[in-house]
CSV table of C-alpha atoms in Angstrom, one decimal:
chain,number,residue,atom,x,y,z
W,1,UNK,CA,104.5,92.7,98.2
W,2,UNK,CA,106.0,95.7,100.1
W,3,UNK,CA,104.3,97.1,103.5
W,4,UNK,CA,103.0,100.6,103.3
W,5,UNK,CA,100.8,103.1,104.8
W,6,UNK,CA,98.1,105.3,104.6
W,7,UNK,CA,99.6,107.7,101.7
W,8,UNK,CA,98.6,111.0,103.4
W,9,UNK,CA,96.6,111.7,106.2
W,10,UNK,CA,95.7,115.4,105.2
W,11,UNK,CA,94.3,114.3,101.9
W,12,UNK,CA,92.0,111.5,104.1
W,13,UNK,CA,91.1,114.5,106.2
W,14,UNK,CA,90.5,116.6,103.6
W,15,UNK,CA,88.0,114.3,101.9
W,16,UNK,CA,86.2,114.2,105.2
W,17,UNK,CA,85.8,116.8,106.6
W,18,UNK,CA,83.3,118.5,104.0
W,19,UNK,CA,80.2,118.2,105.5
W,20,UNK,CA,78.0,118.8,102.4
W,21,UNK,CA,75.0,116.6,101.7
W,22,UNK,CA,75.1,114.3,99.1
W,23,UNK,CA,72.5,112.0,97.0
W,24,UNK,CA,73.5,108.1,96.9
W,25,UNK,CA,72.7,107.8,93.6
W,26,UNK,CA,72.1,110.4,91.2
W,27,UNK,CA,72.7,111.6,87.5
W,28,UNK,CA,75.5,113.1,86.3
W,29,UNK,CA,75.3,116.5,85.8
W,30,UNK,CA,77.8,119.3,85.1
W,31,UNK,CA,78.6,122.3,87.5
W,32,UNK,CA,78.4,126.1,86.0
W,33,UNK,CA,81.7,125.5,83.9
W,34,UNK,CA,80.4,122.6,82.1
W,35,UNK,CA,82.7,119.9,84.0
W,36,UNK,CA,81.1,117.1,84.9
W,37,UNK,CA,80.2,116.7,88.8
W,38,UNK,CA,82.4,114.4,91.0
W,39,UNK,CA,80.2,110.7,90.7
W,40,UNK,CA,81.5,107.6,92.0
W,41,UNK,CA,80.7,104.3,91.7
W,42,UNK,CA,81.6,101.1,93.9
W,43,UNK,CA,80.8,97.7,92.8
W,44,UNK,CA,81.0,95.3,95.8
W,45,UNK,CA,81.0,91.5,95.1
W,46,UNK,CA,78.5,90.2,97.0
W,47,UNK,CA,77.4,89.1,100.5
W,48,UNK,CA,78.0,84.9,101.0
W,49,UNK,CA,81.5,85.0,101.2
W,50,UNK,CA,81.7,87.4,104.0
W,51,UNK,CA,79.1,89.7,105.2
W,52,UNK,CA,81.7,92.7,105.6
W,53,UNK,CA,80.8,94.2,102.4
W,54,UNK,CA,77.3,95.3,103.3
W,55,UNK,CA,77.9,95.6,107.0
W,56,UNK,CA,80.9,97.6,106.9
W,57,UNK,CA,82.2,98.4,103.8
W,58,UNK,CA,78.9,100.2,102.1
W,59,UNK,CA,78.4,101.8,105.2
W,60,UNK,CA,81.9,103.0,106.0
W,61,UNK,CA,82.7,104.2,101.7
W,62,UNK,CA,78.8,105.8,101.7
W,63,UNK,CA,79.2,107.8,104.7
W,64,UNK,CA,83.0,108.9,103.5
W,65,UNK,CA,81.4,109.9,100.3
W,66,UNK,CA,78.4,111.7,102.1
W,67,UNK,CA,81.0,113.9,104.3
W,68,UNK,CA,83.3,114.7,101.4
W,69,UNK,CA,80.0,116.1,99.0
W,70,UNK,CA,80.5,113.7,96.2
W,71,UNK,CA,77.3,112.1,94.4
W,72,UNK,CA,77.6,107.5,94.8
W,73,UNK,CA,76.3,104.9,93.9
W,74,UNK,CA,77.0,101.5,95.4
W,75,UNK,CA,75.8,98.6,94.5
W,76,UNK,CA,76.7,94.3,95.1
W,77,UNK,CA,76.8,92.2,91.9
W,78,UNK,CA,75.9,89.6,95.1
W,79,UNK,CA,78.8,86.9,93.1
W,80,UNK,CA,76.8,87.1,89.7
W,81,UNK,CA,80.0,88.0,86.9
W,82,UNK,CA,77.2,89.3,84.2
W,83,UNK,CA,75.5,91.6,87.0
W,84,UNK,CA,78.8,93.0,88.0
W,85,UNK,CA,79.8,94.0,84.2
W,86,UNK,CA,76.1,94.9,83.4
W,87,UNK,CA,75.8,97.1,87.0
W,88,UNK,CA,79.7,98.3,85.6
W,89,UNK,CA,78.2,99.8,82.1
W,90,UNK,CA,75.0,101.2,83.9
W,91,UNK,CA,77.4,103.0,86.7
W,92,UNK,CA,79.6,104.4,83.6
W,93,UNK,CA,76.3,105.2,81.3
W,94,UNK,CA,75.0,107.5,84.4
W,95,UNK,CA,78.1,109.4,84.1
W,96,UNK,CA,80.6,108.0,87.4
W,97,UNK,CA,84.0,109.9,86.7
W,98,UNK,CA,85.7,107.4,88.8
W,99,UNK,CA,85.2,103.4,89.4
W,100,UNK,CA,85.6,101.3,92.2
W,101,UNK,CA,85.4,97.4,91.7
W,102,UNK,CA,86.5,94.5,93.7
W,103,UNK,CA,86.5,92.5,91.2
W,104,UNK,CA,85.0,89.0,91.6
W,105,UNK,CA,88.1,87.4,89.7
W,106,UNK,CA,90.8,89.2,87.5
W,107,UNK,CA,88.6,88.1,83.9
W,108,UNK,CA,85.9,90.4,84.7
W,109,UNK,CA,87.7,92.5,86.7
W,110,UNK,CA,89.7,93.5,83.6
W,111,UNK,CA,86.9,93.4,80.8
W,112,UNK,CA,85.0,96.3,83.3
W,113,UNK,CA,88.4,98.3,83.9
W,114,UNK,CA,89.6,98.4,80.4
W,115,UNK,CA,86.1,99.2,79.5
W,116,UNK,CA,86.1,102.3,82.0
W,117,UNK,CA,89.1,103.6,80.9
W,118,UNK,CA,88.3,103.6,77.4
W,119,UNK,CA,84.9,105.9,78.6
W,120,UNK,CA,87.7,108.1,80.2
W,121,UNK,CA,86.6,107.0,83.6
W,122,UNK,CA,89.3,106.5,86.2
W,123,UNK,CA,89.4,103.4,88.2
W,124,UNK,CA,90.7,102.0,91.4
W,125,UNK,CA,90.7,98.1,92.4
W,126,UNK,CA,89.3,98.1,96.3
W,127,UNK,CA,90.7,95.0,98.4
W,128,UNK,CA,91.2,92.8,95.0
W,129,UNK,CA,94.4,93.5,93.1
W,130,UNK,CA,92.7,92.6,89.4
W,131,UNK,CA,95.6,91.0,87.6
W,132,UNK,CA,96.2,92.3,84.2
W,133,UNK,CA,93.6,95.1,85.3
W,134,UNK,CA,94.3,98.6,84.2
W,135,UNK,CA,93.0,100.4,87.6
W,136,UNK,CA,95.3,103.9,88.7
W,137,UNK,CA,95.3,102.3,92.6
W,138,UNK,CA,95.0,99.7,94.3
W,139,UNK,CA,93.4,99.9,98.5
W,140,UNK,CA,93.8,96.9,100.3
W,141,UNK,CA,95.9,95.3,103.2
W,142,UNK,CA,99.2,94.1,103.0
W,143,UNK,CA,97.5,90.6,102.5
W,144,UNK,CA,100.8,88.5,102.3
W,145,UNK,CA,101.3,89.8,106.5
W,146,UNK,CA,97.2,88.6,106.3
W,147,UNK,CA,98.4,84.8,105.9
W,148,UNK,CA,101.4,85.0,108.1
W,149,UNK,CA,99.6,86.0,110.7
W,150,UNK,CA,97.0,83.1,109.9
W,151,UNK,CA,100.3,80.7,109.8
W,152,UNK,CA,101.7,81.8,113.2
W,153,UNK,CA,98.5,82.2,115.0
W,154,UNK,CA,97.7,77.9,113.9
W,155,UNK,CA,101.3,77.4,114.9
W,156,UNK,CA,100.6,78.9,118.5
W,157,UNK,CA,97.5,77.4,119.1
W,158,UNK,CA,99.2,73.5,118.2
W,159,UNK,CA,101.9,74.4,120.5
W,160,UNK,CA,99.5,75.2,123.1
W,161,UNK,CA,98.0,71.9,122.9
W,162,UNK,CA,101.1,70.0,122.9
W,163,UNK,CA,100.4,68.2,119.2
W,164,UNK,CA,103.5,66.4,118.1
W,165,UNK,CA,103.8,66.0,114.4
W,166,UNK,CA,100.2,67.6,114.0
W,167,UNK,CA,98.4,66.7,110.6
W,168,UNK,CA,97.4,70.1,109.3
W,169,UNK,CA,94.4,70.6,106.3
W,170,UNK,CA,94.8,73.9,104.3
W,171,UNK,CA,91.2,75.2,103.6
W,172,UNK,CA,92.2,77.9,101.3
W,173,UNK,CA,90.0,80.9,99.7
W,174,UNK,CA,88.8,81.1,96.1
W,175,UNK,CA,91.3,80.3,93.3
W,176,UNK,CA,90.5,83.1,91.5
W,177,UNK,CA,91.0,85.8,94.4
W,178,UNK,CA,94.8,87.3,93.8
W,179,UNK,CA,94.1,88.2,97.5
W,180,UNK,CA,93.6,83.8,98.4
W,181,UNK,CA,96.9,83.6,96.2
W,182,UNK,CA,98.7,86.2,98.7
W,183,UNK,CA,97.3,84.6,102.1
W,184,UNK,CA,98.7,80.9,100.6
W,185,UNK,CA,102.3,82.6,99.9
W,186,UNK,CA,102.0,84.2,103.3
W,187,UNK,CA,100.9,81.7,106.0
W,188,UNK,CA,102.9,79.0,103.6
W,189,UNK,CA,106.2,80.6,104.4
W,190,UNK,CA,105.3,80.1,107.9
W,191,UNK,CA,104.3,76.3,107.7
W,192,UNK,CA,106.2,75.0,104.2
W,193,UNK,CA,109.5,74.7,106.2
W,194,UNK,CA,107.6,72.7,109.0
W,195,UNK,CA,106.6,70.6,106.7
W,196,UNK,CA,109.6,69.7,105.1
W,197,UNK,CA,111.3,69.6,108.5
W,198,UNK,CA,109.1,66.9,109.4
W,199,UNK,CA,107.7,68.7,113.1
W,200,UNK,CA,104.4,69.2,111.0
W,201,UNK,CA,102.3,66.7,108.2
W,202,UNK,CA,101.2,68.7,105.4
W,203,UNK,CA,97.6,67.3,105.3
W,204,UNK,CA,94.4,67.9,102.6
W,205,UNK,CA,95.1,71.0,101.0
W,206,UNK,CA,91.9,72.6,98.9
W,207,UNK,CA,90.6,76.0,97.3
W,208,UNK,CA,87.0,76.5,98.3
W,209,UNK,CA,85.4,77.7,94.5
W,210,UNK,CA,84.4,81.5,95.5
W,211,UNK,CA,84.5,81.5,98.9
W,212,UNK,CA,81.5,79.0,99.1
W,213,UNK,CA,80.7,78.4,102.9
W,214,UNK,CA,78.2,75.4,101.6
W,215,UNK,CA,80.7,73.9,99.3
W,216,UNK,CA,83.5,74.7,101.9
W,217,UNK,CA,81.8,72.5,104.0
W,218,UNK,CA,81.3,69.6,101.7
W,219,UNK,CA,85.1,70.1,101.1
W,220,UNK,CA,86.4,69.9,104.7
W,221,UNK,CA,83.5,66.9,105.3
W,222,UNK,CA,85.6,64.8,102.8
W,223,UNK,CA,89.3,66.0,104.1
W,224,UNK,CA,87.7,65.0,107.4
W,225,UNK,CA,86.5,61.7,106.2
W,226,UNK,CA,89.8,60.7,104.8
W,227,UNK,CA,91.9,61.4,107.0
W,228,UNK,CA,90.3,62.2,110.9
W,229,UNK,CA,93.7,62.5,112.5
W,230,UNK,CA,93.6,66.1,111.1
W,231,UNK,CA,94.6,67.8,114.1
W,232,UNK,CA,94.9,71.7,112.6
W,233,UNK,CA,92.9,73.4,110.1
W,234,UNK,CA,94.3,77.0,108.2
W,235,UNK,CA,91.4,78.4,107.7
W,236,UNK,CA,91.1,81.5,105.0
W,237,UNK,CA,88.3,83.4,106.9
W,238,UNK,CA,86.4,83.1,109.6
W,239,UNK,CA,83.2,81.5,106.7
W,240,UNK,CA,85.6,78.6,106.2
W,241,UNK,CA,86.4,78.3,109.5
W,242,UNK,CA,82.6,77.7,110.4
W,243,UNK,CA,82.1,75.4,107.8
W,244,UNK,CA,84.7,73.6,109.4
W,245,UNK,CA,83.7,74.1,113.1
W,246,UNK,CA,80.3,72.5,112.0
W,247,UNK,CA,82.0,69.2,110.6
W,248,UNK,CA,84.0,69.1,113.5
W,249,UNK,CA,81.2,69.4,115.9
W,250,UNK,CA,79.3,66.8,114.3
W,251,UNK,CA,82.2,64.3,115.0
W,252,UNK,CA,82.4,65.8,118.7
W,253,UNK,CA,86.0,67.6,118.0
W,254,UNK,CA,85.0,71.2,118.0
W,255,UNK,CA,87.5,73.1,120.7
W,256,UNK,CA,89.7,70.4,120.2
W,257,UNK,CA,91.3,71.1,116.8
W,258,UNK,CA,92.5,74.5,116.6
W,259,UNK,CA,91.3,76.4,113.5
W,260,UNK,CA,92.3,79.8,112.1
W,261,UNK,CA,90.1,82.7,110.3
W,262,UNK,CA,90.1,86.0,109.3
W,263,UNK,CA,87.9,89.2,108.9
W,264,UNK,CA,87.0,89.4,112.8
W,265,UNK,CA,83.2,88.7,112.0
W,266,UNK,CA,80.5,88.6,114.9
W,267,UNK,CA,80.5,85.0,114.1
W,268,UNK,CA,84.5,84.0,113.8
W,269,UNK,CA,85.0,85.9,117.3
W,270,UNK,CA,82.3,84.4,118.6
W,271,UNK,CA,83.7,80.8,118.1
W,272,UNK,CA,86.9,82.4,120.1
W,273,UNK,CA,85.3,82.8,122.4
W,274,UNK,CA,83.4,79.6,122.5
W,275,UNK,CA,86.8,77.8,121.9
W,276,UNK,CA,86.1,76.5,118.8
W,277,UNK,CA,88.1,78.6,116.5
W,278,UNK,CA,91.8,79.9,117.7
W,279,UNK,CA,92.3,83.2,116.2
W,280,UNK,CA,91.3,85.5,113.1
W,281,UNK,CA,93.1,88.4,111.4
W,282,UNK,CA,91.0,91.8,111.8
W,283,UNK,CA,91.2,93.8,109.4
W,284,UNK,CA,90.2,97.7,110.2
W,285,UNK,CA,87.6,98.0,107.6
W,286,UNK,CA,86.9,102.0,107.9
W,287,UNK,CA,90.6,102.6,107.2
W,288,UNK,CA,90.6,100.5,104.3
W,289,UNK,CA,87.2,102.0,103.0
W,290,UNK,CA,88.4,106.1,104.0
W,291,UNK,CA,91.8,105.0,102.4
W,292,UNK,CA,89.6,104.0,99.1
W,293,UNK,CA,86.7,107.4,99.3
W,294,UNK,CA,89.9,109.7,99.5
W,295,UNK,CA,91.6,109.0,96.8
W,296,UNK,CA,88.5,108.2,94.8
W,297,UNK,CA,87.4,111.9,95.5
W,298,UNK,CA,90.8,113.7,94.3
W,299,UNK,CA,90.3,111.3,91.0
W,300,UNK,CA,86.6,112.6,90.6
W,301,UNK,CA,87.4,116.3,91.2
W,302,UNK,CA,90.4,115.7,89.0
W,303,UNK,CA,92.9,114.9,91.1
W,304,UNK,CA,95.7,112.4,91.7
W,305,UNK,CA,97.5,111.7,95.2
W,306,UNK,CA,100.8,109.8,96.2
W,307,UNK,CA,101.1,107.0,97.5
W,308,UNK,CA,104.0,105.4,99.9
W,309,UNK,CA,103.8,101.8,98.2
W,310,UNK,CA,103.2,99.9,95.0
W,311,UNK,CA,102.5,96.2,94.6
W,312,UNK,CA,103.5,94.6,91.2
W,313,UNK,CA,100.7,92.9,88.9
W,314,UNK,CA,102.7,89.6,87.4
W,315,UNK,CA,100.5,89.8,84.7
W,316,UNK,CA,99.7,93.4,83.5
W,317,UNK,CA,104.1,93.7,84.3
W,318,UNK,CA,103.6,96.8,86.3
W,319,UNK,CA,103.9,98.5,89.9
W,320,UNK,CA,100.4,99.6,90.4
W,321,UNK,CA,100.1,102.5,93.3
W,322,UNK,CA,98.9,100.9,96.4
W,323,UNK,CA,97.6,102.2,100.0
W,324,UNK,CA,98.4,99.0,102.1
W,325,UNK,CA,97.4,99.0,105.4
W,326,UNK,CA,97.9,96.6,108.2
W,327,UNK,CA,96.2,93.7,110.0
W,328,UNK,CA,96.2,92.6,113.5
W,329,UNK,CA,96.0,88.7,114.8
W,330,UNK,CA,92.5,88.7,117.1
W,331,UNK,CA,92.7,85.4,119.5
W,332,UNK,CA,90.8,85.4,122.7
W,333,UNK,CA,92.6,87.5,124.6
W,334,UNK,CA,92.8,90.6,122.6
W,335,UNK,CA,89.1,90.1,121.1
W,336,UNK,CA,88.5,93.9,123.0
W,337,UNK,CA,90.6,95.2,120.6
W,338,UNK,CA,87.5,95.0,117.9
W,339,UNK,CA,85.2,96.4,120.3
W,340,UNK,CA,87.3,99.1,121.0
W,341,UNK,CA,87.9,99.7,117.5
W,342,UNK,CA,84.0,100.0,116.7
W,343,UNK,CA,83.8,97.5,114.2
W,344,UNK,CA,81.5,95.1,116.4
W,345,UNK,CA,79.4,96.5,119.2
W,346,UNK,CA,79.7,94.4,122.5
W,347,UNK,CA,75.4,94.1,122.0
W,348,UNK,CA,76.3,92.1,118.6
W,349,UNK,CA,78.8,89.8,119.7
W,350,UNK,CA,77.9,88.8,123.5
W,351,UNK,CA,73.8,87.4,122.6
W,352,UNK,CA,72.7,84.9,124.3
W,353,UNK,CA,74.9,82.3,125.8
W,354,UNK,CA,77.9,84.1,124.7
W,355,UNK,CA,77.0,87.4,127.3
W,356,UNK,CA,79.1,84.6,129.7
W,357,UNK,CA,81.8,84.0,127.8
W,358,UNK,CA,82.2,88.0,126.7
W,359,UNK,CA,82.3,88.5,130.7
W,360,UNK,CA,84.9,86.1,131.6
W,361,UNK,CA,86.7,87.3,128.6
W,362,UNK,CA,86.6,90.8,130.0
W,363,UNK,CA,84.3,92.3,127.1
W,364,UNK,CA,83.3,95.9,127.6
């Protein structure tokens, strides 16, 4: 997967600076000329796995949509498969021009994008390349540099604590989520040759069945039980690592095992600050989501943009047009960096016993 960039700031600004009201979910319509009005709908996947899609990403894609004067509808298919196609064929009956999924895996993914293009509708896959998928772009982050960083922050964590020949476990995301596929291949490359050069034991490696905190925890409670040494845990969001945290705990290892995360949740840096959880990835959320409005308001009004980057579907054989942005490894020290950003308030993360630990952190 290549690393790109936002495609164009002007046609981002362009989308938002229009400061004309709009309705959140409306019908169709047609303007004077008979076209029909710009509609778009975004089908989020639910709100387990992470709670980033009704935290930030609704708000962040509703209020780009609001500024740029388009009609919306957004809506979560909360992990059900026949909710997201049946919430896909209302969106496309009400008379969206353009489509946003992220798909909840590449089956239905592709059975609601094919559909939409055969109803003339254009389509863009949001975070979620859908594999064999017929959507005109793809918005996400370069998800590959996502897992490196994941593999590098574990690394510098072990090597903090002085582990020699550390047992690592692989708690790895859904199996069918291209994006767990690209965070594998990413912090892989940074711990496959460590494995094989013997510094580091390749330990339980497992995919957690949709993201599942519950069943994660089941899964890493098991790993645990067979082999306790485990002295390392890659984690594939901050919801895994949790699970994880909370196994550990209940064996009295918590802050001693260093875990890994990502998606900078009030939760996952929370446990960095607590100690119990050695880094996360944070992803800038409101880029990603103005990245995904703009483009989805030039398709609506009939538009098409460039983009600066592709990333190839192995299964559809083609070079789909991506906006890829990129991530940044959150450990303890640089936790300041998501309150800066505005993507948690210093009020939501330092509750409680944790106003301490946000002080001695330095947490404005």
């Amino acid at each position: 997967m290549r690393k790109g960039f936002l495609f164009a700031t002007a046609a981002v600004s362009a989308a938002l600076l229009s400061t004309v009201t709009a309705c959140s979910s409306s019908g169709s319509g047609t303007d004077s000329a008979g076209a029909k009005k710009p509609k778009i709908g975004v089908i989020l996947p639910d709100s387990k796995s992470s709670v980033r899609w009704e935290t930030a990403d609704r708000p962040y894609l509703a209020a780009a949509f609001k500024a740029a004067g388009v009609d919306y509808d957004i809506q979560n298919a909360e992990g059900d498969k026949q909710a997201f196609q049946t919430i896909a064929d209302q969106m496309i009956t009400s008379g969206v021009n353009v489509l946003v999924i992220v798909n909840l895996d590449s089956g239905t993914g592709k059975a609601v994008l094919d559909k939409a293009k055969a109803q003339g509708v254009a389509t863009v896959d949001y975070d979620r390349l859908t594999l064999g998928g017929s959507a005109q772009y793809y918005v996400s982050f370069d998800n590959t540099q996502v897992g490196k960083l994941q593999g590098q922050g574990l690394t510098k964590c072990l090597n903090e604590t002085g582990a020699k020949n550390p047992v690592v476990a692989e708690l790895n995301g859904s199996p069918t989520d291209n994006n767990a596929t690209l965070f594998a291949g990413g912090y892989n490359s940074v711990l496959d040759p460590l494995y094989a050069s013997g510094e580091y034991t390749k330990g339980p490696n497992q995919s957690v069945p949709d993201w599942d905190n519950a069943q994660a925890q089941t899964i890493f409670e098991q790993m645990y039980t067979s082999q306790p040494n485990i002295a390392g845990v890659l984690a594939a969001n901050d919801g895994l690592a949790n699970s994880a945290i909370a196994v550990l705990r209940k064996n009295h290892r918590n802050g001693q095992v260093p875990i890994t995360g990502q998606d900078a949740t009030v939760q996952g840096l929370q446990n960095i600050l607590a100690g119990d959880q050695c880094m996360t990835v944070y992803k800038a959320v409101k880029k990603e989501a103005d990245a995904a409005s703009a483009l989805a308001v030039e398709l609506a009004r009939g538009k098409k943009s460039q983009t600066s980057a592709t990333v190839n579907d192995p299964t559809g054989k083609r070079d789909v047009p991506a906006v890829l942005l990129t991530p940044e490894a959150i450990t303890k020290s640089n936790v300041q960096d998501v309150i800066t950003d505005g993507y948690v308030t210093r009020a939501q993360l330092c509750t409680g016993d944790y106003d301490a630990l946000c002080t001695k952190a330095g947490i404005k």
